CSV table of C-alpha atoms in Angstrom, one decimal:
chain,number,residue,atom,x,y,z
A,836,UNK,CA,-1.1,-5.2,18.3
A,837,UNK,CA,-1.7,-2.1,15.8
A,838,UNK,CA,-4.7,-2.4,13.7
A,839,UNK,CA,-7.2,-0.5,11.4
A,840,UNK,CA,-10.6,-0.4,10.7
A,841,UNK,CA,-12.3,0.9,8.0
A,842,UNK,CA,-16.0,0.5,9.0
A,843,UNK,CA,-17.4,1.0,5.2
A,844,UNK,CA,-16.8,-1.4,2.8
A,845,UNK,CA,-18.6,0.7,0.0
A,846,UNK,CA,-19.7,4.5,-0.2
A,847,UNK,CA,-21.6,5.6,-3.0
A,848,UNK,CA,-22.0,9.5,-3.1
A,849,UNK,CA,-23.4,11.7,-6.0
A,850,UNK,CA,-21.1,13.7,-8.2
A,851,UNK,CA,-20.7,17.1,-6.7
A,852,UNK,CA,-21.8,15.7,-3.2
A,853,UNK,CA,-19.3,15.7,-0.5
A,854,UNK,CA,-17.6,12.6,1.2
A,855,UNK,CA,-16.3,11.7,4.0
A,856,UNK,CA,-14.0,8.5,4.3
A,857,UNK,CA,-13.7,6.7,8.2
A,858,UNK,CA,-10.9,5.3,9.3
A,859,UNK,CA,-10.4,4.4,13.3
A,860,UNK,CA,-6.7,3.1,14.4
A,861,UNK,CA,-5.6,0.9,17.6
A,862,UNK,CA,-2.1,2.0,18.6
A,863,UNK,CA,-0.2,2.7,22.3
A,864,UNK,CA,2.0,5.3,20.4
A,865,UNK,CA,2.0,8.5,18.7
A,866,UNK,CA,0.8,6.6,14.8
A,867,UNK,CA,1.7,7.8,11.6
A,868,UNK,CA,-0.8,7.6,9.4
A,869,UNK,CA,-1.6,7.8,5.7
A,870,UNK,CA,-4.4,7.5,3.4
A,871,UNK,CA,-3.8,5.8,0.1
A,872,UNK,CA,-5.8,5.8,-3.1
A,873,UNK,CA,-6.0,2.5,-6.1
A,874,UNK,CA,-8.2,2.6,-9.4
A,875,UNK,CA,-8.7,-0.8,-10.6
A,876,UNK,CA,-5.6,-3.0,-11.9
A,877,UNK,CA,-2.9,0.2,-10.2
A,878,UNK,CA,-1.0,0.5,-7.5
A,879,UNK,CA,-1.4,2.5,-4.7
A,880,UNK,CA,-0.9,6.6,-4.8
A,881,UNK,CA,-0.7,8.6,-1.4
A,882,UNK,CA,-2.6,11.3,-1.0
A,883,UNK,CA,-1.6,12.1,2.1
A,884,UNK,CA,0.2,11.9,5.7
A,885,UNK,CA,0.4,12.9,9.2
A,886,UNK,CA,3.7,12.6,11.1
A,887,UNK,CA,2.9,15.4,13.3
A,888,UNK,CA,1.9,18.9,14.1
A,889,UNK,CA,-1.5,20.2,12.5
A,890,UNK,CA,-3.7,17.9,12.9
A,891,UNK,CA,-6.0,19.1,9.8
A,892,UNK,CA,-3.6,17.8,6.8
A,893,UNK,CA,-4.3,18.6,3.4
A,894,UNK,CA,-3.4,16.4,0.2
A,895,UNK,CA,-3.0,15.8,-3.5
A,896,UNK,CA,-6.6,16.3,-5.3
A,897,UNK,CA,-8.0,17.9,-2.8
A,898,UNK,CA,-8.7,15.6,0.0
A,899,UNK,CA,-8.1,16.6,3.2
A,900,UNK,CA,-7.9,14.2,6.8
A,901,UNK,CA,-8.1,15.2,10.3
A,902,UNK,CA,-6.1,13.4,13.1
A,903,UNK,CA,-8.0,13.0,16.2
A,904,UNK,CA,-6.4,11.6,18.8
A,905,UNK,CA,-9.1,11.1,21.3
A,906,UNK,CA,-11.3,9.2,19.1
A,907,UNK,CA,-8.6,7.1,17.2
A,908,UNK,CA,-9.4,8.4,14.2
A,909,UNK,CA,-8.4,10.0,10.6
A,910,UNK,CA,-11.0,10.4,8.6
A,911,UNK,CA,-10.6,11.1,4.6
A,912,UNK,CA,-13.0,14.2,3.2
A,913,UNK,CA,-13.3,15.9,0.1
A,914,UNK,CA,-15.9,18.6,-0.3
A,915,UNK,CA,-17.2,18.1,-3.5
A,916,UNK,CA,-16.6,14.1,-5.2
A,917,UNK,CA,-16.0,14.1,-9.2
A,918,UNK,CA,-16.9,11.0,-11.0
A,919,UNK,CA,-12.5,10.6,-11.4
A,920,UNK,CA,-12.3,9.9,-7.5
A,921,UNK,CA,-14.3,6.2,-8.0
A,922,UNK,CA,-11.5,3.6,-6.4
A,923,UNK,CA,-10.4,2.1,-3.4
A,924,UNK,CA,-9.2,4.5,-0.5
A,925,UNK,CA,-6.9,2.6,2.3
A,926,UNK,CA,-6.0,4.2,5.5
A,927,UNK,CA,-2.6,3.0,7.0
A,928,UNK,CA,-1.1,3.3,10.4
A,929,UNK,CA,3.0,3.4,10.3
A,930,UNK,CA,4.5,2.6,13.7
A,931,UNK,CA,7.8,3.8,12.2
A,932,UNK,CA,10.2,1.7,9.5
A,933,UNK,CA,9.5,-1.4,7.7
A,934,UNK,CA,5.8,-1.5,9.5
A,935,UNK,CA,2.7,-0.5,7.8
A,936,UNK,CA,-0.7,-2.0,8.6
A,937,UNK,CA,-3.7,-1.6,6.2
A,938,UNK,CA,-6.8,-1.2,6.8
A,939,UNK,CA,-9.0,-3.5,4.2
A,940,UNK,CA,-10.1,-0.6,2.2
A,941,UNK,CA,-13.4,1.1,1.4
A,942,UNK,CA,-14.4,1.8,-2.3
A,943,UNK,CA,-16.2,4.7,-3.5
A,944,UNK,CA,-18.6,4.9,-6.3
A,945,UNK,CA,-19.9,8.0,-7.7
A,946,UNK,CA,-23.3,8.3,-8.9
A,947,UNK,CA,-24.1,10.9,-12.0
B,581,UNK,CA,10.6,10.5,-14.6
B,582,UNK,CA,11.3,8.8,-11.6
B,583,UNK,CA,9.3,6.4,-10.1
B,584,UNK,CA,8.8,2.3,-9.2
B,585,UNK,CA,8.4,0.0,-12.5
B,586,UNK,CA,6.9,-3.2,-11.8
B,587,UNK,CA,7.0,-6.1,-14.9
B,588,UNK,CA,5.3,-8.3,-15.9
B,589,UNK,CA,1.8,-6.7,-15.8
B,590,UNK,CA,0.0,-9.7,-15.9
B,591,UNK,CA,1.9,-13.5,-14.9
B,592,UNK,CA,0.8,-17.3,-15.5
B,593,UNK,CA,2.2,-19.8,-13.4
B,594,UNK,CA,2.0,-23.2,-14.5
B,595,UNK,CA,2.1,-26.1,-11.8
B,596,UNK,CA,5.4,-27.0,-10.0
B,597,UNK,CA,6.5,-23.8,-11.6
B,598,UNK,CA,9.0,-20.9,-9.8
B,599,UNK,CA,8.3,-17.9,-11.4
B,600,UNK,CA,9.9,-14.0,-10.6
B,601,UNK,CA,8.7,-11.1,-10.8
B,602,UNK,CA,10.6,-7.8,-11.5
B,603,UNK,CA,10.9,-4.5,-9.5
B,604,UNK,CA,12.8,-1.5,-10.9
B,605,UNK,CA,13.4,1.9,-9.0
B,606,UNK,CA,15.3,5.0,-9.6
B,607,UNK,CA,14.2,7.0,-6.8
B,608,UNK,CA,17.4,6.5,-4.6
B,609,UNK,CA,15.2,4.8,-2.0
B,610,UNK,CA,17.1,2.3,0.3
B,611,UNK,CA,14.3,0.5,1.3
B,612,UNK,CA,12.1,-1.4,-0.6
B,613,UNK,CA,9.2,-4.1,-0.3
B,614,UNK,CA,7.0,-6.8,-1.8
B,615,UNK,CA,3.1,-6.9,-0.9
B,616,UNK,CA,0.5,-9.3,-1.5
B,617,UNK,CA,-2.8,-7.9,-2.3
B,618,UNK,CA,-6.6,-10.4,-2.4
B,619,UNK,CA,-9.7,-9.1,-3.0
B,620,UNK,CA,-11.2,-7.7,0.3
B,621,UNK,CA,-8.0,-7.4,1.8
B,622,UNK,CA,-5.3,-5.3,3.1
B,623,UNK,CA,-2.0,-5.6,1.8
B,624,UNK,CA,0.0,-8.2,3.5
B,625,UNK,CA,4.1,-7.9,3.7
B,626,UNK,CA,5.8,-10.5,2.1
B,627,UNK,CA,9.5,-9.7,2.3
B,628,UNK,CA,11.4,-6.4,2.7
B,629,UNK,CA,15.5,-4.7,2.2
B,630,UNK,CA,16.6,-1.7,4.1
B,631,UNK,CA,19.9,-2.2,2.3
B,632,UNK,CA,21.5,-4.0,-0.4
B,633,UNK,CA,22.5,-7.4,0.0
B,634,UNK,CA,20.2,-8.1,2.8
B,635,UNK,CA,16.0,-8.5,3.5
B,636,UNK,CA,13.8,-9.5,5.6
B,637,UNK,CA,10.7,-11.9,6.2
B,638,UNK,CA,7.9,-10.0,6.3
B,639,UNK,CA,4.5,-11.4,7.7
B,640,UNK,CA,3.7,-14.2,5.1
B,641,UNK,CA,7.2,-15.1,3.3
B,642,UNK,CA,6.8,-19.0,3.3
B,643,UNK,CA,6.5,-20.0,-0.5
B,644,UNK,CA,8.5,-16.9,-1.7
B,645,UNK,CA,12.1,-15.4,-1.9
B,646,UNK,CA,13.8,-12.8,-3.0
B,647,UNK,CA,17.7,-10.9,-3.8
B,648,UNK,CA,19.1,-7.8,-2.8
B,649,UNK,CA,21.8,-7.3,-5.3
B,650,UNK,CA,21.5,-3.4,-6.8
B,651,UNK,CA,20.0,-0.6,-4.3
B,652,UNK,CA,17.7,0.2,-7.6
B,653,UNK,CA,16.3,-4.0,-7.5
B,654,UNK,CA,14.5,-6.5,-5.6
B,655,UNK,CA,12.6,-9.2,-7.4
B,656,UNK,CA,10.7,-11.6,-6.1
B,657,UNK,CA,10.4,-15.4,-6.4
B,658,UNK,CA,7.1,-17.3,-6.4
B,659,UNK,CA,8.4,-20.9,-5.6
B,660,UNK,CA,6.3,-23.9,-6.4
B,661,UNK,CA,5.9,-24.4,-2.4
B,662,UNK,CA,3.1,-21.5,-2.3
B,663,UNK,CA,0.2,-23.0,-2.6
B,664,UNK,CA,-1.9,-20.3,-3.8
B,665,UNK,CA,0.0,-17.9,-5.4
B,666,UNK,CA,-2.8,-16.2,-7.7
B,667,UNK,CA,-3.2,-12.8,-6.2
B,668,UNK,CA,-2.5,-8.7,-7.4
B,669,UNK,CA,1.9,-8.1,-6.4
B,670,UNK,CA,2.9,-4.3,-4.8
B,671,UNK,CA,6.5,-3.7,-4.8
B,672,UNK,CA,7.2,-0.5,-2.7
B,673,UNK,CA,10.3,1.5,-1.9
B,674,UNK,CA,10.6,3.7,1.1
B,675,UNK,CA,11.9,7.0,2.0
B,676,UNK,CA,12.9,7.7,5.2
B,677,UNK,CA,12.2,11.2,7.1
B,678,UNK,CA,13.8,11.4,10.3
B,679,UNK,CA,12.3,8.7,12.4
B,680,UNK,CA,9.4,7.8,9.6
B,681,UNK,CA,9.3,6.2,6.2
B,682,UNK,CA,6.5,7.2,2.7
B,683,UNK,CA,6.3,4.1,0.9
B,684,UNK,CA,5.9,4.6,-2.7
B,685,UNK,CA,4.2,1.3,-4.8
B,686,UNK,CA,4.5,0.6,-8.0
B,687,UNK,CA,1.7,-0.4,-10.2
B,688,UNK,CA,1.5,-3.7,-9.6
B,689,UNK,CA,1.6,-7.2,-11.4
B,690,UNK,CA,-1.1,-9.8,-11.2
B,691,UNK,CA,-0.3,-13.9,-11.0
B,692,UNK,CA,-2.4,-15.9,-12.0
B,693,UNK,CA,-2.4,-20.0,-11.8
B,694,UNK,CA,-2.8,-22.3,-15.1
C-alpha cells in the first residue's frame, strides 16, 4: 500500500534561516507527488508538483523540492524562511485519479 | 475569480441532527471531493464525483452522503449515524492532465457537536 511519512512533526527555524522540509514515500510505481501548504483555519494551497521530468521542481513563494528516486524521497526547501511561511506543509503522493495519500504534516514555526 | 467556495465557515450539529454542508466551484473541474481533516492527521477521503450524477465511497464514507446534481456542486451530508462528526471539512475539485489529476481545496468548514 502507498504511504507517506513526514518524519518531523514540528520545525522551528529562524527568520532569514533556510529550511528544509522531509518527506519519504512508499510506492511500486512512478508517484506523483505534491507538497501542500495550510495557515491555521484554511484550506490547503499547492505549491507545487512533480509528474515527471526534472527532478529539481520549483514552486509558488519560492520553495523548491527535489525528487529522488533512490531514496524515496521529495524533500521541501526554501532558502531563506520569512515569518509569512509559519503553517502546516503536507507532502502527498498521487498514484493517479481519485487517489491521494497524505502524509500527517509537519508545521513550521519561525522564530524572530 | 475562480476558485472552490466552501459554506458554512463554522457548523453546530445538535444530537440526532443531519446537517449539509455546501461546496461551490466554477473552475470547470469534473472531479470533485470531500475530505475529513483531525488534528495530527492526514486528510482522509470521504466521498468523491468524477462526473455528474454519480460518486464514489471514498475511505471512511459510513455516517455521510452526498449528490451529484450540477458539475459546479457536491455537498455533503453529515447524518446522525456518524458518531463523531466534529472535525475541519476540505472539499476539493480536480483537474485532470493527461494521466494525473491537481486537486484544488477550498477553505474549509469546521463542525462542531452541541
Amino acid at each position: 500500500a502507498q504511504s507517506v511519512t513526514q518524519p518531523d512533526i514540528h520545525i522551528t527555524v529562524s527568520e532569514g534561516a533556510s529550511l528544509e522540509l522531509r518527506c519519504n514515500y512508499s510506492y511500486g510505481a512512478t508517484p506523483y507527488l505534491f507538497w501542500y501548504v495550510q495557515s491555521p483555519g484554511q484550506g490547503l494551497q499547492l505549491l507545487l508538483k512533480y509528474f515527471s521530468g526534472d527532478t529539481l521542481v520549483q514552486g509558488i513563494k519560492g520553495f523548491e523540492a527535489e525528487f529522488k528516486r533512490s531514496q524515496s524521497s521529495f524533500n521541501l526547501r526554501k532558502p531563506s524562511v520569512h515569518w509569512s511561511d509559519a503553517a502546516e506543509y503536507f507532502c502527498v503522493v498521487g498514484t493517479g485519479f481519485q487517489k491521494l495519500v497524505f502524509g500527517t504534516g509537519t508545521r513550521l514555526l519561525v522564530s524572530p | 475569480d475562480g476558485g472552490i467556495t466552501q459554506s458554512p465557515k463554522y457548523l453546530f450539529r445538535k444530537e440526532g441532527q443531519n446537517v449539509t454542508l455546501s461546496c461551490e466551484q466554477n473552475l470547470n473541474h469534473d472531479a470533485m471531493y470531500w475530505y475529513r481533516q483531525d488534528p495530527g492527521q492526514g486528510l482522509r477521503l470521504i466521498y468523491y464525483s468524477q462526473i455528474v450524477n454519480d460518486f464514489q465511497k471514498g475511505d471512511i464514507a459510513e455516517g455521510y452522503s452526498v449528490s451529484r446534481e450540477k458539475k459546479e456542486s457536491f455537498p455533503l451530508t453529515v447524518t446522525s449515524a456518524q458518531k463523531n462528526p466534529t472535525a475541519f471539512y476540505l472539499c476539493a475539485s480536480g483537474r485532470g492532465e493527461g494521466e494525473v489529476e491537481t486537486q484544488y481545496f477550498g477553505p474549509g468548514t469546521r463542525l462542531l457537536v452541541l
